């Protein structure tokens, strides 16, 4: 892009490249803006050293993202709009991004709720439907939810599912988009073949999601 106008467009397959090779290719092509989903903080820092701006935690079709960037003029404007309008995250995602970027300890369970803890006689199992605060929806750890203790008392596949989910929810280094969370969950559960249920109104979006998931699993849309 030059002066807000598209001058050229190129599609490159980077599936078989290492991280260093990808960084080198971005430099060689003169890329200064990278729009992506989940990304490690280390990579963001490395790209920053190369003057590459990273717009992370973004989900959307490549054409729509590119067109949006072309329409916007000025870095600060297009960064804010892309994160707000293209991202699949809720409106409060920006606060989660800031908290995770600074490695906030608010997202970590307190010492008393570390794995191995037990429910006391005065405690009961969680009931999120009756919860009035729901701070978990803001990316914060719920002090009323002794999740680790609940995991310890759960057995079989349900326990494995809860452990994998807890690991993803408390990820301190990376900001994961919803698709990345699904991928990590399925990998943690050892799934090889997954089904994707969708309605006809979301056909284009489902096609995009299926294409992304097929990089990792066998996918059957239904």
Tab-separated table of N, CA and C in Angstrom, residues 28-125:
chain	number	residue	atom	x	y	z
A	28	UNK	N	12.099	-9.286	3.862
A	28	UNK	CA	12.436	-9.211	2.441
A	28	UNK	C	11.308	-8.596	1.619
A	29	UNK	N	10.073	-8.870	2.027
A	29	UNK	CA	8.924	-8.342	1.291
A	29	UNK	C	8.558	-6.926	1.717
A	30	UNK	N	9.246	-6.413	2.736
A	30	UNK	CA	8.971	-5.058	3.192
A	30	UNK	C	7.653	-4.922	3.934
A	31	UNK	N	7.223	-5.995	4.598
A	31	UNK	CA	5.960	-5.964	5.346
A	31	UNK	C	6.132	-5.130	6.613
A	32	UNK	N	5.200	-4.211	6.872
A	32	UNK	CA	5.276	-3.434	8.112
A	32	UNK	C	4.033	-3.572	8.981
A	33	UNK	N	3.044	-4.347	8.518
A	33	UNK	CA	1.860	-4.640	9.330
A	33	UNK	C	1.537	-6.122	9.186
A	34	UNK	N	1.444	-6.838	10.309
A	34	UNK	CA	1.068	-8.250	10.299
A	34	UNK	C	-0.234	-8.421	11.071
A	35	UNK	N	-1.274	-8.908	10.394
A	35	UNK	CA	-2.557	-9.193	11.035
A	35	UNK	C	-2.631	-10.696	11.261
A	36	UNK	N	-2.868	-11.116	12.502
A	36	UNK	CA	-2.852	-12.548	12.803
A	36	UNK	C	-3.814	-12.868	13.935
A	37	UNK	N	-3.901	-14.154	14.277
A	37	UNK	CA	-4.717	-14.596	15.402
A	37	UNK	C	-3.877	-14.596	16.664
A	38	UNK	N	-3.741	-15.754	17.306
A	38	UNK	CA	-2.891	-15.856	18.490
A	38	UNK	C	-1.422	-15.837	18.106
A	39	UNK	N	-0.597	-15.188	18.900
A	39	UNK	CA	0.830	-15.083	18.608
A	39	UNK	C	1.598	-14.953	19.922
A	40	UNK	N	2.775	-15.553	19.986
A	40	UNK	CA	3.578	-15.497	21.201
A	40	UNK	C	4.163	-14.100	21.392
A	41	UNK	N	4.296	-13.710	22.649
A	41	UNK	CA	4.826	-12.382	22.971
A	41	UNK	C	6.246	-12.215	22.437
A	42	UNK	N	7.016	-13.313	22.458
A	42	UNK	CA	8.388	-13.266	21.959
A	42	UNK	C	8.413	-12.855	20.490
A	43	UNK	N	7.495	-13.422	19.692
A	43	UNK	CA	7.445	-13.087	18.272
A	43	UNK	C	7.031	-11.640	18.051
A	44	UNK	N	6.095	-11.168	18.881
A	44	UNK	CA	5.672	-9.767	18.763
A	44	UNK	C	6.862	-8.839	19.000
A	45	UNK	N	7.673	-9.164	20.012
A	45	UNK	CA	8.852	-8.349	20.315
A	45	UNK	C	9.860	-8.390	19.174
A	46	UNK	N	10.065	-9.590	18.600
A	46	UNK	CA	11.018	-9.725	17.499
A	46	UNK	C	10.564	-8.933	16.276
A	47	UNK	N	9.269	-8.933	16.021
A	47	UNK	CA	8.752	-8.161	14.891
A	47	UNK	C	8.835	-6.667	15.167
A	48	UNK	N	8.643	-6.298	16.433
A	48	UNK	CA	8.777	-4.895	16.793
A	48	UNK	C	10.182	-4.377	16.536
A	49	UNK	N	11.187	-5.238	16.780
A	49	UNK	CA	12.573	-4.872	16.506
A	49	UNK	C	12.819	-4.672	15.013
A	50	UNK	N	11.977	-5.286	14.193
A	50	UNK	CA	12.096	-5.152	12.737
A	50	UNK	C	11.115	-4.120	12.190
A	51	UNK	N	10.536	-3.314	13.085
A	51	UNK	CA	9.570	-2.274	12.707
A	51	UNK	C	8.337	-2.844	12.016
A	52	UNK	N	7.915	-4.041	12.446
A	52	UNK	CA	6.692	-4.645	11.920
A	52	UNK	C	5.609	-4.534	12.987
A	53	UNK	N	4.546	-3.817	12.672
A	53	UNK	CA	3.437	-3.672	13.619
A	53	UNK	C	2.578	-4.933	13.584
A	54	UNK	N	2.198	-5.436	14.754
A	54	UNK	CA	1.397	-6.655	14.852
A	54	UNK	C	-0.015	-6.321	15.332
A	55	UNK	N	-1.013	-6.701	14.542
A	55	UNK	CA	-2.411	-6.594	14.946
A	55	UNK	C	-2.860	-8.012	15.240
A	56	UNK	N	-2.809	-8.402	16.509
A	56	UNK	CA	-3.068	-9.794	16.887
A	56	UNK	C	-4.509	-10.005	17.329
A	57	UNK	N	-4.816	-11.273	17.635
A	57	UNK	CA	-6.137	-11.635	18.155
A	57	UNK	C	-7.252	-11.245	17.189
A	58	UNK	N	-6.997	-11.440	15.896
A	58	UNK	CA	-7.934	-11.034	14.852
A	58	UNK	C	-8.433	-12.247	14.076
A	59	UNK	N	-9.720	-12.291	13.812
A	59	UNK	CA	-10.297	-13.374	13.019
A	59	UNK	C	-11.133	-12.785	11.897
A	60	UNK	N	-11.001	-13.325	10.695
A	60	UNK	CA	-11.764	-12.829	9.563
A	60	UNK	C	-11.174	-13.323	8.263
A	61	UNK	N	-11.926	-13.216	7.181
A	61	UNK	CA	-11.425	-13.630	5.881
A	61	UNK	C	-10.326	-12.675	5.441
A	62	UNK	N	-9.304	-13.231	4.772
A	62	UNK	CA	-8.144	-12.435	4.359
A	62	UNK	C	-8.551	-11.233	3.511
A	63	UNK	N	-9.499	-11.442	2.594
A	63	UNK	CA	-9.920	-10.354	1.714
A	63	UNK	C	-10.541	-9.207	2.505
A	64	UNK	N	-11.377	-9.558	3.481
A	64	UNK	CA	-12.046	-8.517	4.268
A	64	UNK	C	-11.053	-7.751	5.133
A	65	UNK	N	-10.090	-8.492	5.711
A	65	UNK	CA	-9.080	-7.830	6.540
A	65	UNK	C	-8.240	-6.890	5.691
A	66	UNK	N	-7.798	-7.370	4.517
A	66	UNK	CA	-6.966	-6.548	3.629
A	66	UNK	C	-7.726	-5.314	3.155
A	67	UNK	N	-8.979	-5.506	2.760
A	67	UNK	CA	-9.778	-4.371	2.291
A	67	UNK	C	-9.988	-3.342	3.394
A	68	UNK	N	-10.152	-3.836	4.624
A	68	UNK	CA	-10.345	-2.922	5.752
A	68	UNK	C	-9.094	-2.075	5.971
A	69	UNK	N	-7.932	-2.725	5.879
A	69	UNK	CA	-6.682	-1.995	6.062
A	69	UNK	C	-6.492	-0.948	4.973
A	70	UNK	N	-6.874	-1.313	3.746
A	70	UNK	CA	-6.714	-0.391	2.623
A	70	UNK	C	-7.592	0.843	2.801
A	71	UNK	N	-8.798	0.641	3.337
A	71	UNK	CA	-9.734	1.763	3.495
A	71	UNK	C	-9.313	2.739	4.577
A	72	UNK	N	-8.586	2.236	5.572
A	72	UNK	CA	-8.216	3.099	6.686
A	72	UNK	C	-6.903	3.825	6.406
A	73	UNK	N	-6.804	5.031	6.896
A	73	UNK	CA	-5.589	5.819	6.725
A	73	UNK	C	-5.042	6.181	8.098
A	74	UNK	N	-3.785	5.861	8.322
A	74	UNK	CA	-3.160	6.142	9.615
A	74	UNK	C	-3.127	4.912	10.474
A	75	UNK	N	-1.981	4.619	11.071
A	75	UNK	CA	-1.799	3.403	11.867
A	75	UNK	C	-2.770	3.311	13.023
A	76	UNK	N	-2.866	4.364	13.828
A	76	UNK	CA	-3.670	4.271	15.040
A	76	UNK	C	-5.130	3.997	14.712
A	77	UNK	N	-5.616	4.577	13.604
A	77	UNK	CA	-7.015	4.395	13.253
A	77	UNK	C	-7.295	2.961	12.828
A	78	UNK	N	-6.483	2.423	11.897
A	78	UNK	CA	-6.808	1.084	11.409
A	78	UNK	C	-6.557	0.022	12.470
A	79	UNK	N	-5.602	0.257	13.380
A	79	UNK	CA	-5.358	-0.726	14.437
A	79	UNK	C	-6.587	-0.866	15.321
A	80	UNK	N	-7.141	0.265	15.742
A	80	UNK	CA	-8.295	0.232	16.631
A	80	UNK	C	-9.501	-0.395	15.942
A	81	UNK	N	-9.726	-0.024	14.689
A	81	UNK	CA	-10.896	-0.528	13.991
A	81	UNK	C	-10.797	-2.015	13.707
A	82	UNK	N	-9.623	-2.481	13.341
A	82	UNK	CA	-9.468	-3.909	13.053
A	82	UNK	C	-9.731	-4.734	14.301
A	83	UNK	N	-9.173	-4.313	15.410
A	83	UNK	CA	-9.347	-5.086	16.638
A	83	UNK	C	-10.802	-5.071	17.090
A	84	UNK	N	-11.484	-3.965	16.863
A	84	UNK	CA	-12.850	-3.863	17.361
A	84	UNK	C	-13.856	-4.530	16.432
A	85	UNK	N	-13.691	-4.354	15.105
A	85	UNK	CA	-14.741	-4.763	14.192
A	85	UNK	C	-14.468	-6.076	13.465
A	86	UNK	N	-13.197	-6.485	13.341
A	86	UNK	CA	-12.899	-7.735	12.650
A	86	UNK	C	-12.740	-8.862	13.635
A	87	UNK	N	-12.253	-8.544	14.831
A	87	UNK	CA	-11.961	-9.586	15.818
A	87	UNK	C	-13.202	-10.343	16.231
A	88	UNK	N	-12.999	-11.650	16.499
A	88	UNK	CA	-14.101	-12.492	16.969
A	88	UNK	C	-14.285	-12.385	18.471
A	89	UNK	N	-13.385	-11.654	19.147
A	89	UNK	CA	-13.476	-11.509	20.599
A	89	UNK	C	-14.583	-10.530	20.968
A	90	UNK	N	-15.120	-10.605	22.199
A	90	UNK	CA	-16.109	-9.633	22.661
A	90	UNK	C	-15.472	-8.260	22.830
A	91	UNK	N	-16.311	-7.267	23.169
A	91	UNK	CA	-15.830	-5.896	23.304
A	91	UNK	C	-14.768	-5.749	24.370
A	92	UNK	N	-14.781	-6.631	25.404
A	92	UNK	CA	-13.833	-6.485	26.497
A	92	UNK	C	-12.489	-7.113	26.169
A	93	UNK	N	-12.279	-7.541	24.908
A	93	UNK	CA	-11.029	-8.229	24.575
A	93	UNK	C	-9.817	-7.328	24.751
A	94	UNK	N	-9.982	-6.008	24.515
A	94	UNK	CA	-8.829	-5.128	24.632
A	94	UNK	C	-8.271	-5.115	26.043
A	95	UNK	N	-9.152	-5.205	27.059
A	95	UNK	CA	-8.663	-5.228	28.437
A	95	UNK	C	-7.930	-6.526	28.723
A	96	UNK	N	-8.382	-7.631	28.100
A	96	UNK	CA	-7.696	-8.909	28.265
A	96	UNK	C	-6.331	-8.842	27.612
A	97	UNK	N	-6.272	-8.225	26.424
A	97	UNK	CA	-4.993	-8.088	25.721
A	97	UNK	C	-3.992	-7.329	26.571
A	98	UNK	N	-4.429	-6.209	27.157
A	98	UNK	CA	-3.530	-5.407	27.983
A	98	UNK	C	-3.060	-6.177	29.204
A	99	UNK	N	-3.977	-6.916	29.824
A	99	UNK	CA	-3.618	-7.670	31.026
A	99	UNK	C	-2.616	-8.761	30.711
A	100	UNK	N	-2.856	-9.481	29.614
A	100	UNK	CA	-1.951	-10.569	29.256
A	100	UNK	C	-0.603	-10.042	28.792
A	101	UNK	N	-0.615	-8.920	28.074
A	101	UNK	CA	0.640	-8.370	27.571
A	101	UNK	C	1.587	-7.999	28.700
A	102	UNK	N	1.030	-7.580	29.829
A	102	UNK	CA	1.869	-7.215	30.969
A	102	UNK	C	2.029	-8.364	31.951
A	103	UNK	N	1.644	-9.571	31.499
A	103	UNK	CA	1.767	-10.788	32.328
A	103	UNK	C	1.106	-10.587	33.685
A	104	UNK	N	-0.117	-10.063	33.653
A	104	UNK	CA	-0.834	-9.768	34.890
A	104	UNK	C	-1.050	-11.016	35.725
A	105	UNK	N	-0.759	-10.924	37.006
A	105	UNK	CA	-0.964	-12.067	37.898
A	105	UNK	C	-2.425	-12.202	38.294
A	106	UNK	N	-3.273	-11.236	37.890
A	106	UNK	CA	-4.697	-11.340	38.198
A	106	UNK	C	-5.323	-12.541	37.510
A	107	UNK	N	-4.699	-13.008	36.417
A	107	UNK	CA	-5.257	-14.125	35.678
A	107	UNK	C	-4.816	-15.458	36.241
A	108	UNK	N	-3.939	-15.462	37.235
A	108	UNK	CA	-3.438	-16.709	37.800
A	108	UNK	C	-4.211	-17.065	39.066
A	109	UNK	N	-4.443	-18.353	39.310
A	109	UNK	CA	-5.167	-18.734	40.521
A	109	UNK	C	-4.352	-18.434	41.759
A	110	UNK	N	-4.971	-18.021	42.859
A	110	UNK	CA	-4.234	-17.771	44.094
A	110	UNK	C	-3.622	-19.055	44.627
A	111	UNK	N	-2.622	-18.929	45.511
A	111	UNK	CA	-1.905	-20.095	46.023
A	111	UNK	C	-2.846	-21.109	46.663
A	112	UNK	N	-3.879	-20.623	47.335
A	112	UNK	CA	-4.787	-21.535	48.031
A	112	UNK	C	-5.587	-22.410	47.080
A	113	UNK	N	-5.624	-22.029	45.795
A	113	UNK	CA	-6.403	-22.801	44.837
A	113	UNK	C	-5.532	-23.553	43.850
A	114	UNK	N	-4.257	-23.756	44.185
A	114	UNK	CA	-3.373	-24.526	43.314
A	114	UNK	C	-3.839	-25.967	43.244
A	115	UNK	N	-3.387	-26.690	42.217
A	115	UNK	CA	-3.757	-28.092	42.076
A	115	UNK	C	-3.430	-28.859	43.345
A	116	UNK	N	-4.339	-29.710	43.744
A	116	UNK	CA	-4.134	-30.472	44.972
A	116	UNK	C	-4.994	-29.948	46.103
A	117	UNK	N	-5.622	-28.779	45.898
A	117	UNK	CA	-6.485	-28.225	46.935
A	117	UNK	C	-7.778	-29.017	47.033
A	118	UNK	N	-8.470	-28.878	48.140
A	118	UNK	CA	-9.710	-29.617	48.352
A	118	UNK	C	-10.815	-28.668	48.796
A	119	UNK	N	-12.047	-29.021	48.469
A	119	UNK	CA	-13.190	-28.244	48.926
A	119	UNK	C	-13.379	-28.441	50.424
A	120	UNK	N	-13.640	-27.358	51.138
A	120	UNK	CA	-13.905	-27.471	52.570
A	120	UNK	C	-15.373	-27.822	52.771
A	121	UNK	N	-15.738	-28.107	54.004
A	121	UNK	CA	-17.119	-28.478	54.296
A	121	UNK	C	-18.096	-27.351	53.989
A	122	UNK	N	-17.603	-26.115	54.087
A	122	UNK	CA	-18.489	-24.984	53.869
A	122	UNK	C	-18.613	-24.575	52.416
A	123	UNK	N	-17.842	-25.219	51.526
A	123	UNK	CA	-17.869	-24.863	50.119
A	123	UNK	C	-18.739	-25.839	49.335
A	124	UNK	N	-19.298	-25.366	48.254
A	124	UNK	CA	-20.098	-26.228	47.385
A	124	UNK	C	-19.559	-26.131	45.969
A	125	UNK	N	-19.989	-27.023	45.103
A	125	UNK	CA	-19.553	-26.981	43.718
A	125	UNK	C	-20.036	-25.693	43.063
